[in-house]
Amino acid sequence: MGHGSAGALEGTARRRSRDDGPCVEHWRPEGMEGLRMFRVEDSSRLLSSYSELYGVVVVLRGAVEGWYRGAVRTLAAGGLRLKEPGDVHRDLRVHSPITLQGAGFTADMVDEAARTLGVPRPVHFVDVAPGRAPRAAALATAMHAALASRGPVTRELEALVIETLTELLATCTERGEVRVHERAPRAVRLARDYLRAHLCGPVSLDALAAHAGADKFHLIRAFRAELGIPPYEYLTHLRVARAAELLSAGMTGAEVAHAVGLFDESQLHRHFRRIFGVTPGKFARSMQRQHRPSRLRMSGLACGA
């Protein structure tokens, strides 16, 4: 899921787009800090996504084959996919039109729960094959069904969300000595850190390779093997995820394009629609607060603040 956020909005924000493809919706449940939602309805398009949050995705209908965590996997109706910040998913083949819904949890929310449960951090989810964690899958499905109404979060729903996250952390995480950052090649980890630190400015491949301590040919190959996309596509996903935050805060498309290191608003439009499935304008109109944030607040969100 490519989808970081600030706090909850005063009300449930939604967006829909049926232009040239499936219905795509994003919203923030009212009254639940640290939670973002998205839904893709009846999609036959090949999509890719970068996850800025910890994601819990359930497939409601259809089946899709895609690249994820170094392998090609098929996800069908009833399936559960868990994502971590930095994960990339890229569709390769849609077997039948797919409808899925995802919930994104902030790292702070997940870390707090993991610390309470004694789960090693940083949290690393394991793959959930069909039948592997039936209670976690059932809770996730029930949670998504309740959140699909897009109403304010009741105490009962909040309890279901917390119970679902707790069950996932208790039964679907890696508890051994291996951590996600240790599993990745060192050069890839260093390259990812560099891209995150420089997402607003120009990044040369030579500088990236020098920082990672590898020649650029081996780095690109290792990066794609680990994450499924080359470094510059990863950087684009980072920039679009950051752009979504700034659009939600009330910045204009032109301001956002400059703030995240893109050439102009048309480039933002092209990448944003490709990755999010909706134009920046439609996303902004649905996600902005009722009162536009102050210019000081927006400056603090921009890169380099």
PDB file of C-alpha atoms in Angstrom:
ATOM      1  CA  MET A   1       0.000   0.000   0.000  1.00  0.00           C
ATOM      2  CA  GLY A   2       1.537   3.419  -0.829  1.00  0.00           C
ATOM      3  CA  HIS A   3      -0.231   5.473   1.643  1.00  0.00           C
ATOM      4  CA  GLY A   4       1.137   7.383   4.615  1.00  0.00           C
ATOM      5  CA  SER A   5      -0.993   9.893   6.486  1.00  0.00           C
ATOM      6  CA  ALA A   6      -1.271  12.407   9.305  1.00  0.00           C
ATOM      7  CA  GLY A   7      -4.183  12.164  11.774  1.00  0.00           C
ATOM      8  CA  ALA A   8      -7.808  11.298  11.096  1.00  0.00           C
ATOM      9  CA  LEU A   9     -10.029  13.746   9.280  1.00  0.00           C
ATOM     10  CA  GLU A  10     -13.166  15.369  10.718  1.00  0.00           C
ATOM     11  CA  GLY A  11     -15.340  12.895   8.893  1.00  0.00           C
ATOM     12  CA  THR A  12     -14.781  10.109   6.476  1.00  0.00           C
ATOM     13  CA  ALA A  13     -13.023  11.227   3.319  1.00  0.00           C
ATOM     14  CA  ARG A  14     -13.613   9.271   0.161  1.00  0.00           C
ATOM     15  CA  ARG A  15     -12.607   9.295  -3.435  1.00  0.00           C
ATOM     16  CA  ARG A  16     -13.896   7.389  -6.425  1.00  0.00           C
ATOM     17  CA  SER A  17     -12.773   7.221 -10.016  1.00  0.00           C
ATOM     18  CA  ARG A  18     -14.280   5.233 -12.833  1.00  0.00           C
ATOM     19  CA  ASP A  19     -12.284   6.995 -15.527  1.00  0.00           C
ATOM     20  CA  ASP A  20     -10.435   4.484 -17.685  1.00  0.00           C
ATOM     21  CA  GLY A  21     -10.648   1.661 -15.227  1.00  0.00           C
ATOM     22  CA  PRO A  22     -11.784   0.398 -11.852  1.00  0.00           C
ATOM     23  CA  CYS A  23     -13.399   2.200  -8.977  1.00  0.00           C
ATOM     24  CA  VAL A  24     -10.727   3.209  -6.450  1.00  0.00           C
ATOM     25  CA  GLU A  25     -11.545   4.631  -3.031  1.00  0.00           C
ATOM     26  CA  HIS A  26      -9.439   6.006  -0.178  1.00  0.00           C
ATOM     27  CA  TRP A  27     -10.753   7.154   3.173  1.00  0.00           C
ATOM     28  CA  ARG A  28      -9.793   7.751   6.780  1.00  0.00           C
ATOM     29  CA  PRO A  29     -12.176   6.249   9.337  1.00  0.00           C
ATOM     30  CA  GLU A  30     -13.442   8.975  11.613  1.00  0.00           C
ATOM     31  CA  GLY A  31     -12.297   8.524  15.195  1.00  0.00           C
ATOM     32  CA  MET A  32      -9.440   6.060  14.571  1.00  0.00           C
ATOM     33  CA  GLU A  33      -6.039   7.698  14.582  1.00  0.00           C
ATOM     34  CA  GLY A  34      -3.307   5.966  12.636  1.00  0.00           C
ATOM     35  CA  LEU A  35      -5.589   4.088  10.229  1.00  0.00           C
ATOM     36  CA  ARG A  36      -6.000   4.594   6.481  1.00  0.00           C
ATOM     37  CA  MET A  37      -8.276   2.617   4.162  1.00  0.00           C
ATOM     38  CA  PHE A  38      -8.433   1.890   0.459  1.00  0.00           C
ATOM     39  CA  ARG A  39     -10.606  -0.252  -1.783  1.00  0.00           C
ATOM     40  CA  VAL A  40     -10.252  -1.351  -5.402  1.00  0.00           C
ATOM     41  CA  GLU A  41     -13.504  -2.461  -7.015  1.00  0.00           C
ATOM     42  CA  ASP A  42     -13.819  -4.791 -10.006  1.00  0.00           C
ATOM     43  CA  SER A  43     -10.363  -4.076 -11.433  1.00  0.00           C
ATOM     44  CA  SER A  44      -8.884  -5.791 -14.469  1.00  0.00           C
ATOM     45  CA  ARG A  45      -5.932  -3.404 -14.708  1.00  0.00           C
ATOM     46  CA  LEU A  46      -2.384  -4.345 -13.785  1.00  0.00           C
ATOM     47  CA  LEU A  47      -1.475  -2.150 -10.823  1.00  0.00           C
ATOM     48  CA  SER A  48       1.594  -1.638  -8.668  1.00  0.00           C
ATOM     49  CA  SER A  49       1.751  -0.333  -5.141  1.00  0.00           C
ATOM     50  CA  TYR A  50       4.340   0.885  -2.664  1.00  0.00           C
ATOM     51  CA  SER A  51       3.491   0.446   0.997  1.00  0.00           C
ATOM     52  CA  GLU A  52       4.275   3.333   3.314  1.00  0.00           C
ATOM     53  CA  LEU A  53       2.346   1.762   6.213  1.00  0.00           C
ATOM     54  CA  TYR A  54       1.817  -1.689   7.678  1.00  0.00           C
ATOM     55  CA  GLY A  55      -0.965  -3.066   5.512  1.00  0.00           C
ATOM     56  CA  VAL A  56      -3.673  -5.694   5.964  1.00  0.00           C
ATOM     57  CA  VAL A  57      -5.311  -6.475   2.615  1.00  0.00           C
ATOM     58  CA  VAL A  58      -8.156  -8.916   1.987  1.00  0.00           C
ATOM     59  CA  VAL A  59      -9.336 -10.059  -1.432  1.00  0.00           C
ATOM     60  CA  LEU A  60     -13.114 -10.100  -1.648  1.00  0.00           C
ATOM     61  CA  ARG A  61     -13.577 -11.262  -5.248  1.00  0.00           C
ATOM     62  CA  GLY A  62     -11.430 -12.368  -8.160  1.00  0.00           C
ATOM     63  CA  ALA A  63      -7.815 -13.482  -8.403  1.00  0.00           C
ATOM     64  CA  VAL A  64      -4.558 -11.784  -9.334  1.00  0.00           C
ATOM     65  CA  GLU A  65      -0.993 -12.988  -9.832  1.00  0.00           C
ATOM     66  CA  GLY A  66       1.766 -10.608  -8.848  1.00  0.00           C
ATOM     67  CA  TRP A  67       5.354 -10.073  -7.810  1.00  0.00           C
ATOM     68  CA  TYR A  68       5.760  -9.694  -4.057  1.00  0.00           C
ATOM     69  CA  ARG A  69       8.721 -10.223  -1.718  1.00  0.00           C
ATOM     70  CA  GLY A  70      10.959 -11.829  -4.269  1.00  0.00           C
ATOM     71  CA  ALA A  71       8.464 -14.277  -5.734  1.00  0.00           C
ATOM     72  CA  VAL A  72       5.420 -14.509  -7.976  1.00  0.00           C
ATOM     73  CA  ARG A  73       2.310 -15.277  -5.941  1.00  0.00           C
ATOM     74  CA  THR A  74      -1.400 -15.640  -6.636  1.00  0.00           C
ATOM     75  CA  LEU A  75      -3.944 -14.005  -4.358  1.00  0.00           C
ATOM     76  CA  ALA A  76      -7.570 -15.083  -4.680  1.00  0.00           C
ATOM     77  CA  ALA A  77     -10.890 -14.383  -2.967  1.00  0.00           C
ATOM     78  CA  GLY A  78     -10.574 -14.982   0.757  1.00  0.00           C
ATOM     79  CA  GLY A  79      -6.837 -14.414   0.663  1.00  0.00           C
ATOM     80  CA  LEU A  80      -4.955 -12.217   3.122  1.00  0.00           C
ATOM     81  CA  ARG A  81      -1.836 -10.202   2.328  1.00  0.00           C
ATOM     82  CA  LEU A  82       0.258  -8.445   4.970  1.00  0.00           C
ATOM     83  CA  LYS A  83       2.550  -5.587   4.006  1.00  0.00           C
ATOM     84  CA  GLU A  84       5.345  -3.664   5.682  1.00  0.00           C
ATOM     85  CA  PRO A  85       6.660  -0.146   5.059  1.00  0.00           C
ATOM     86  CA  GLY A  86       8.819  -0.301   1.961  1.00  0.00           C
ATOM     87  CA  ASP A  87       7.119  -3.323   0.398  1.00  0.00           C
ATOM     88  CA  VAL A  88       6.290  -3.207  -3.289  1.00  0.00           C
ATOM     89  CA  HIS A  89       3.626  -5.261  -5.058  1.00  0.00           C
ATOM     90  CA  ARG A  90       3.375  -5.422  -8.849  1.00  0.00           C
ATOM     91  CA  ASP A  91       0.537  -7.190 -10.688  1.00  0.00           C
ATOM     92  CA  LEU A  92       1.546  -9.499 -13.516  1.00  0.00           C
ATOM     93  CA  ARG A  93      -1.749 -11.093 -14.491  1.00  0.00           C
ATOM     94  CA  VAL A  94      -5.384 -10.621 -13.489  1.00  0.00           C
ATOM     95  CA  HIS A  95      -7.132 -13.996 -13.640  1.00  0.00           C
ATOM     96  CA  SER A  96     -10.548 -12.468 -12.930  1.00  0.00           C
ATOM     97  CA  PRO A  97     -11.608  -8.902 -12.009  1.00  0.00           C
ATOM     98  CA  ILE A  98     -10.344  -8.190  -8.531  1.00  0.00           C
ATOM     99  CA  THR A  99     -12.073  -6.488  -5.617  1.00  0.00           C
ATOM    100  CA  LEU A 100      -9.941  -5.950  -2.533  1.00  0.00           C
ATOM    101  CA  GLN A 101      -9.810  -3.743   0.516  1.00  0.00           C
ATOM    102  CA  GLY A 102      -6.800  -2.695   2.543  1.00  0.00           C
ATOM    103  CA  ALA A 103      -6.164  -1.113   5.930  1.00  0.00           C
ATOM    104  CA  GLY A 104      -2.936   0.754   6.613  1.00  0.00           C
ATOM    105  CA  PHE A 105      -1.572   1.081  10.161  1.00  0.00           C
ATOM    106  CA  THR A 106       1.103   3.635  11.028  1.00  0.00           C
ATOM    107  CA  ALA A 107       4.450   2.367  12.303  1.00  0.00           C
ATOM    108  CA  ASP A 108       3.827   4.049  15.677  1.00  0.00           C
ATOM    109  CA  MET A 109       0.579   2.161  16.127  1.00  0.00           C
ATOM    110  CA  VAL A 110       2.146  -1.183  15.197  1.00  0.00           C
ATOM    111  CA  ASP A 111       5.265  -0.593  17.300  1.00  0.00           C
ATOM    112  CA  GLU A 112       3.187   0.250  20.362  1.00  0.00           C
ATOM    113  CA  ALA A 113       1.161  -2.946  19.994  1.00  0.00           C
ATOM    114  CA  ALA A 114       4.275  -5.034  19.326  1.00  0.00           C
ATOM    115  CA  ARG A 115       6.051  -3.628  22.381  1.00  0.00           C
ATOM    116  CA  THR A 116       3.059  -4.458  24.553  1.00  0.00           C
ATOM    117  CA  LEU A 117       2.904  -8.004  23.195  1.00  0.00           C
ATOM    118  CA  GLY A 118       6.644  -8.593  23.359  1.00  0.00           C
ATOM    119  CA  VAL A 119       6.860  -9.077  19.592  1.00  0.00           C
ATOM    120  CA  PRO A 120      10.357  -8.351  18.204  1.00  0.00           C
ATOM    121  CA  ARG A 121      10.734  -5.031  16.427  1.00  0.00           C
ATOM    122  CA  PRO A 122      10.930  -3.916  13.719  1.00  0.00           C
ATOM    123  CA  VAL A 123       7.844  -6.010  13.012  1.00  0.00           C
ATOM    124  CA  HIS A 124       8.226  -8.424  10.113  1.00  0.00           C
ATOM    125  CA  PHE A 125       5.130 -10.190   8.800  1.00  0.00           C
ATOM    126  CA  VAL A 126       5.407 -13.699   7.404  1.00  0.00           C
ATOM    127  CA  ASP A 127       3.453 -14.857   4.372  1.00  0.00           C
ATOM    128  CA  VAL A 128      -0.041 -16.043   5.226  1.00  0.00           C
ATOM    129  CA  ALA A 129      -0.805 -19.058   3.052  1.00  0.00           C
ATOM    130  CA  PRO A 130      -4.452 -20.218   2.848  1.00  0.00           C
ATOM    131  CA  GLY A 131      -5.396 -21.942   6.105  1.00  0.00           C
ATOM    132  CA  ARG A 132      -2.217 -20.873   7.930  1.00  0.00           C
ATOM    133  CA  ALA A 133      -3.783 -18.405  10.379  1.00  0.00           C
ATOM    134  CA  PRO A 134      -7.564 -18.937  10.233  1.00  0.00           C
ATOM    135  CA  ARG A 135      -8.451 -16.769  13.224  1.00  0.00           C
ATOM    136  CA  ALA A 136      -6.333 -13.858  11.999  1.00  0.00           C
ATOM    137  CA  ALA A 137      -7.863 -14.155   8.528  1.00  0.00           C
ATOM    138  CA  ALA A 138     -11.392 -14.304   9.964  1.00  0.00           C
ATOM    139  CA  LEU A 139     -10.791 -11.249  12.146  1.00  0.00           C
ATOM    140  CA  ALA A 140      -9.273  -9.300   9.255  1.00  0.00           C
ATOM    141  CA  THR A 141     -12.247 -10.146   7.040  1.00  0.00           C
ATOM    142  CA  ALA A 142     -14.708  -9.071   9.756  1.00  0.00           C
ATOM    143  CA  MET A 143     -12.745  -5.862  10.370  1.00  0.00           C
ATOM    144  CA  HIS A 144     -12.809  -4.951   6.690  1.00  0.00           C
ATOM    145  CA  ALA A 145     -16.524  -5.702   6.414  1.00  0.00           C
ATOM    146  CA  ALA A 146     -17.215  -3.335   9.304  1.00  0.00           C
ATOM    147  CA  LEU A 147     -14.916  -0.603   8.005  1.00  0.00           C
ATOM    148  CA  ALA A 148     -16.497  -0.800   4.535  1.00  0.00           C
ATOM    149  CA  SER A 149     -19.548   1.073   5.847  1.00  0.00           C
ATOM    150  CA  ARG A 150     -17.290   4.149   6.202  1.00  0.00           C
ATOM    151  CA  GLY A 151     -19.184   5.360   9.237  1.00  0.00           C
ATOM    152  CA  PRO A 152     -17.601   6.761  12.415  1.00  0.00           C
ATOM    153  CA  VAL A 153     -15.572   4.202  14.355  1.00  0.00           C
ATOM    154  CA  THR A 154     -17.630   2.907  17.276  1.00  0.00           C
ATOM    155  CA  ARG A 155     -16.105   1.422  20.395  1.00  0.00           C
ATOM    156  CA  GLU A 156     -17.023  -2.027  19.128  1.00  0.00           C
ATOM    157  CA  LEU A 157     -15.307  -1.422  15.816  1.00  0.00           C
ATOM    158  CA  GLU A 158     -12.254   0.035  17.513  1.00  0.00           C
ATOM    159  CA  ALA A 159     -12.044  -3.110  19.655  1.00  0.00           C
ATOM    160  CA  LEU A 160     -12.276  -5.275  16.520  1.00  0.00           C
ATOM    161  CA  VAL A 161      -9.472  -3.319  14.838  1.00  0.00           C
ATOM    162  CA  ILE A 162      -7.231  -3.675  17.893  1.00  0.00           C
ATOM    163  CA  GLU A 163      -8.075  -7.375  18.252  1.00  0.00           C
ATOM    164  CA  THR A 164      -7.254  -7.974  14.599  1.00  0.00           C
ATOM    165  CA  LEU A 165      -3.905  -6.204  14.843  1.00  0.00           C
ATOM    166  CA  THR A 166      -3.088  -8.085  18.046  1.00  0.00           C
ATOM    167  CA  GLU A 167      -3.874 -11.465  16.481  1.00  0.00           C
ATOM    168  CA  LEU A 168      -1.805 -10.666  13.393  1.00  0.00           C
ATOM    169  CA  LEU A 169       1.186  -9.633  15.498  1.00  0.00           C
ATOM    170  CA  ALA A 170       0.865 -12.698  17.708  1.00  0.00           C
ATOM    171  CA  THR A 171       0.511 -15.291  14.940  1.00  0.00           C
ATOM    172  CA  CYS A 172       1.779 -13.800  11.655  1.00  0.00           C
ATOM    173  CA  THR A 173       5.143 -12.244  12.529  1.00  0.00           C
ATOM    174  CA  GLU A 174       8.679 -13.493  12.381  1.00  0.00           C
ATOM    175  CA  ARG A 175       9.850 -14.196  15.909  1.00  0.00           C
ATOM    176  CA  GLY A 176      13.330 -15.536  15.145  1.00  0.00           C
ATOM    177  CA  GLU A 177      16.666 -13.715  15.064  1.00  0.00           C
ATOM    178  CA  VAL A 178      16.335 -12.674  11.426  1.00  0.00           C
ATOM    179  CA  ARG A 179      14.985  -9.181  10.878  1.00  0.00           C
ATOM    180  CA  VAL A 180      13.708  -7.646   7.685  1.00  0.00           C
ATOM    181  CA  HIS A 181      16.609  -5.191   7.401  1.00  0.00           C
ATOM    182  CA  GLU A 182      19.128  -7.963   8.027  1.00  0.00           C
ATOM    183  CA  ARG A 183      17.595 -10.191   5.364  1.00  0.00           C
ATOM    184  CA  ALA A 184      18.008  -7.591   2.661  1.00  0.00           C
ATOM    185  CA  PRO A 185      21.443  -7.214   1.066  1.00  0.00           C
ATOM    186  CA  ARG A 186      23.361  -4.459   2.803  1.00  0.00           C
ATOM    187  CA  ALA A 187      23.759  -2.466  -0.405  1.00  0.00           C
ATOM    188  CA  VAL A 188      20.009  -2.489  -1.021  1.00  0.00           C
ATOM    189  CA  ARG A 189      19.302  -1.365   2.529  1.00  0.00           C
ATOM    190  CA  LEU A 190      21.788   1.506   2.214  1.00  0.00           C
ATOM    191  CA  ALA A 191      20.325   2.472  -1.161  1.00  0.00           C
ATOM    192  CA  ARG A 192      16.789   2.512   0.254  1.00  0.00           C
ATOM    193  CA  ASP A 193      17.906   4.737   3.141  1.00  0.00           C
ATOM    194  CA  TYR A 194      19.623   7.102   0.715  1.00  0.00           C
ATOM    195  CA  LEU A 195      16.551   7.383  -1.499  1.00  0.00           C
ATOM    196  CA  ARG A 196      14.348   8.118   1.498  1.00  0.00           C
ATOM    197  CA  ALA A 197      16.737  10.859   2.633  1.00  0.00           C
ATOM    198  CA  HIS A 198      16.946  12.424  -0.837  1.00  0.00           C
ATOM    199  CA  LEU A 199      13.448  11.964  -2.241  1.00  0.00           C
ATOM    200  CA  CYS A 200      13.001  15.725  -2.729  1.00  0.00           C
ATOM    201  CA  GLY A 201      16.168  16.381  -4.687  1.00  0.00           C
ATOM    202  CA  PRO A 202      18.075  15.051  -7.691  1.00  0.00           C
ATOM    203  CA  VAL A 203      19.565  11.591  -7.211  1.00  0.00           C
ATOM    204  CA  SER A 204      22.254  10.269  -9.536  1.00  0.00           C
ATOM    205  CA  LEU A 205      22.815   6.575  -9.931  1.00  0.00           C
ATOM    206  CA  ASP A 206      26.543   7.048  -9.364  1.00  0.00           C
ATOM    207  CA  ALA A 207      25.942   8.812  -6.044  1.00  0.00           C
ATOM    208  CA  LEU A 208      23.449   6.147  -5.013  1.00  0.00           C
ATOM    209  CA  ALA A 209      25.862   3.341  -5.858  1.00  0.00           C
ATOM    210  CA  ALA A 210      28.724   5.068  -4.069  1.00  0.00           C
ATOM    211  CA  HIS A 211      26.646   5.431  -0.920  1.00  0.00           C
ATOM    212  CA  ALA A 212      25.582   1.779  -1.116  1.00  0.00           C
ATOM    213  CA  GLY A 213      29.164   0.607  -1.616  1.00  0.00           C
ATOM    214  CA  ALA A 214      28.388  -1.297  -4.815  1.00  0.00           C
ATOM    215  CA  ASP A 215      28.791  -0.697  -8.514  1.00  0.00           C
ATOM    216  CA  LYS A 216      25.612   0.503 -10.164  1.00  0.00           C
ATOM    217  CA  PHE A 217      25.092  -2.611 -12.260  1.00  0.00           C
ATOM    218  CA  HIS A 218      25.142  -4.980  -9.307  1.00  0.00           C
ATOM    219  CA  LEU A 219      23.100  -2.537  -7.221  1.00  0.00           C
ATOM    220  CA  ILE A 220      20.277  -2.312  -9.760  1.00  0.00           C
ATOM    221  CA  ARG A 221      20.172  -6.081 -10.088  1.00  0.00           C
ATOM    222  CA  ALA A 222      20.167  -6.628  -6.314  1.00  0.00           C
ATOM    223  CA  PHE A 223      17.579  -3.887  -5.813  1.00  0.00           C
ATOM    224  CA  ARG A 224      15.196  -5.386  -8.358  1.00  0.00           C
ATOM    225  CA  ALA A 225      15.733  -8.898  -6.953  1.00  0.00           C
ATOM    226  CA  GLU A 226      14.873  -7.685  -3.450  1.00  0.00           C
ATOM    227  CA  LEU A 227      12.058  -5.218  -4.190  1.00  0.00           C
ATOM    228  CA  GLY A 228      10.814  -6.074  -7.656  1.00  0.00           C
ATOM    229  CA  ILE A 229      11.506  -2.642  -9.169  1.00  0.00           C
ATOM    230  CA  PRO A 230      14.657  -0.619  -9.910  1.00  0.00           C
ATOM    231  CA  PRO A 231      15.806   2.210  -7.621  1.00  0.00           C
ATOM    232  CA  TYR A 232      14.279   5.065  -9.629  1.00  0.00           C
ATOM    233  CA  GLU A 233      10.842   3.448  -9.736  1.00  0.00           C
ATOM    234  CA  TYR A 234      11.130   2.946  -5.976  1.00  0.00           C
ATOM    235  CA  LEU A 235      12.003   6.646  -5.642  1.00  0.00           C
ATOM    236  CA  THR A 236       8.906   7.547  -7.668  1.00  0.00           C
ATOM    237  CA  HIS A 237       6.739   5.495  -5.307  1.00  0.00           C
ATOM    238  CA  LEU A 238       8.311   7.304  -2.345  1.00  0.00           C
ATOM    239  CA  ARG A 239       7.594  10.667  -3.938  1.00  0.00           C
ATOM    240  CA  VAL A 240       3.992   9.818  -4.754  1.00  0.00           C
ATOM    241  CA  ALA A 241       3.392   8.568  -1.204  1.00  0.00           C
ATOM    242  CA  ARG A 242       4.796  11.869   0.102  1.00  0.00           C
ATOM    243  CA  ALA A 243       2.694  13.790  -2.419  1.00  0.00           C
ATOM    244  CA  ALA A 244      -0.450  12.142  -1.039  1.00  0.00           C
ATOM    245  CA  GLU A 245       0.375  13.458   2.432  1.00  0.00           C
ATOM    246  CA  LEU A 246       0.929  16.990   1.143  1.00  0.00           C
ATOM    247  CA  LEU A 247      -2.230  16.969  -0.973  1.00  0.00           C
ATOM    248  CA  SER A 248      -4.186  15.827   2.080  1.00  0.00           C
ATOM    249  CA  ALA A 249      -2.764  18.786   3.993  1.00  0.00           C
ATOM    250  CA  GLY A 250      -4.064  21.248   1.405  1.00  0.00           C
ATOM    251  CA  MET A 251      -1.074  22.007  -0.812  1.00  0.00           C
ATOM    252  CA  THR A 252      -1.775  22.528  -4.511  1.00  0.00           C
ATOM    253  CA  GLY A 253      -0.599  20.118  -7.174  1.00  0.00           C
ATOM    254  CA  ALA A 254       2.053  22.567  -8.388  1.00  0.00           C
ATOM    255  CA  GLU A 255       3.352  23.090  -4.852  1.00  0.00           C
ATOM    256  CA  VAL A 256       3.413  19.354  -4.196  1.00  0.00           C
ATOM    257  CA  ALA A 257       5.247  18.529  -7.426  1.00  0.00           C
ATOM    258  CA  HIS A 258       8.017  20.957  -6.484  1.00  0.00           C
ATOM    259  CA  ALA A 259       8.106  19.807  -2.862  1.00  0.00           C
ATOM    260  CA  VAL A 260       8.616  16.129  -3.714  1.00  0.00           C
ATOM    261  CA  GLY A 261      11.240  16.630  -6.391  1.00  0.00           C
ATOM    262  CA  LEU A 262       9.127  16.103  -9.518  1.00  0.00           C
ATOM    263  CA  PHE A 263       9.627  18.206 -12.631  1.00  0.00           C
ATOM    264  CA  ASP A 264       6.149  19.724 -12.807  1.00  0.00           C
ATOM    265  CA  GLU A 265       2.465  19.165 -12.082  1.00  0.00           C
ATOM    266  CA  SER A 266       1.947  17.083 -15.223  1.00  0.00           C
ATOM    267  CA  GLN A 267       4.617  14.636 -14.078  1.00  0.00           C
ATOM    268  CA  LEU A 268       2.930  14.429 -10.665  1.00  0.00           C
ATOM    269  CA  HIS A 269      -0.415  13.815 -12.386  1.00  0.00           C
ATOM    270  CA  ARG A 270       1.002  11.016 -14.524  1.00  0.00           C
ATOM    271  CA  HIS A 271       2.782   9.164 -11.719  1.00  0.00           C
ATOM    272  CA  PHE A 272       0.047   9.736  -9.139  1.00  0.00           C
ATOM    273  CA  ARG A 273      -2.675   8.369 -11.380  1.00  0.00           C
ATOM    274  CA  ARG A 274      -0.543   5.395 -12.389  1.00  0.00           C
ATOM    275  CA  ILE A 275       0.227   4.428  -8.792  1.00  0.00           C
ATOM    276  CA  PHE A 276      -2.879   5.572  -6.893  1.00  0.00           C
ATOM    277  CA  GLY A 277      -5.413   4.980  -9.659  1.00  0.00           C
ATOM    278  CA  VAL A 278      -6.870   8.489  -9.364  1.00  0.00           C
ATOM    279  CA  THR A 279      -5.779  12.021 -10.254  1.00  0.00           C
ATOM    280  CA  PRO A 280      -4.108  14.234  -7.630  1.00  0.00           C
ATOM    281  CA  GLY A 281      -7.008  16.701  -7.864  1.00  0.00           C
ATOM    282  CA  LYS A 282      -9.671  14.117  -7.074  1.00  0.00           C
ATOM    283  CA  PHE A 283      -7.575  12.701  -4.283  1.00  0.00           C
ATOM    284  CA  ALA A 284      -7.027  16.156  -2.775  1.00  0.00           C
ATOM    285  CA  ARG A 285     -10.701  17.133  -2.892  1.00  0.00           C
ATOM    286  CA  SER A 286     -11.710  14.006  -0.999  1.00  0.00           C
ATOM    287  CA  MET A 287      -8.891  13.991   1.546  1.00  0.00           C
ATOM    288  CA  GLN A 288      -8.511  17.641   2.538  1.00  0.00           C
ATOM    289  CA  ARG A 289      -9.730  18.815   5.893  1.00  0.00           C
ATOM    290  CA  GLN A 290     -12.798  21.020   6.097  1.00  0.00           C
ATOM    291  CA  HIS A 291     -10.554  23.984   6.885  1.00  0.00           C
ATOM    292  CA  ARG A 292      -7.415  24.450   4.857  1.00  0.00           C
ATOM    293  CA  PRO A 293      -4.321  24.145   7.101  1.00  0.00           C
ATOM    294  CA  SER A 294      -2.277  27.229   7.720  1.00  0.00           C
ATOM    295  CA  ARG A 295       0.620  28.022   5.414  1.00  0.00           C
ATOM    296  CA  LEU A 296       2.977  27.425   8.341  1.00  0.00           C
ATOM    297  CA  ARG A 297       1.628  23.907   8.812  1.00  0.00           C
ATOM    298  CA  MET A 298       2.008  23.139   5.110  1.00  0.00           C
ATOM    299  CA  SER A 299       5.582  24.425   5.121  1.00  0.00           C
ATOM    300  CA  GLY A 300       6.407  22.014   7.914  1.00  0.00           C
ATOM    301  CA  LEU A 301       5.171  19.108   5.835  1.00  0.00           C
ATOM    302  CA  ALA A 302       7.293  19.967   2.823  1.00  0.00           C
ATOM    303  CA  CYS A 303      10.630  18.293   2.210  1.00  0.00           C
ATOM    304  CA  GLY A 304      13.564  19.615   4.132  1.00  0.00           C
ATOM    305  CA  ALA A 305      11.443  20.828   7.069  1.00  0.00           C
TER     306      ALA A 305
END
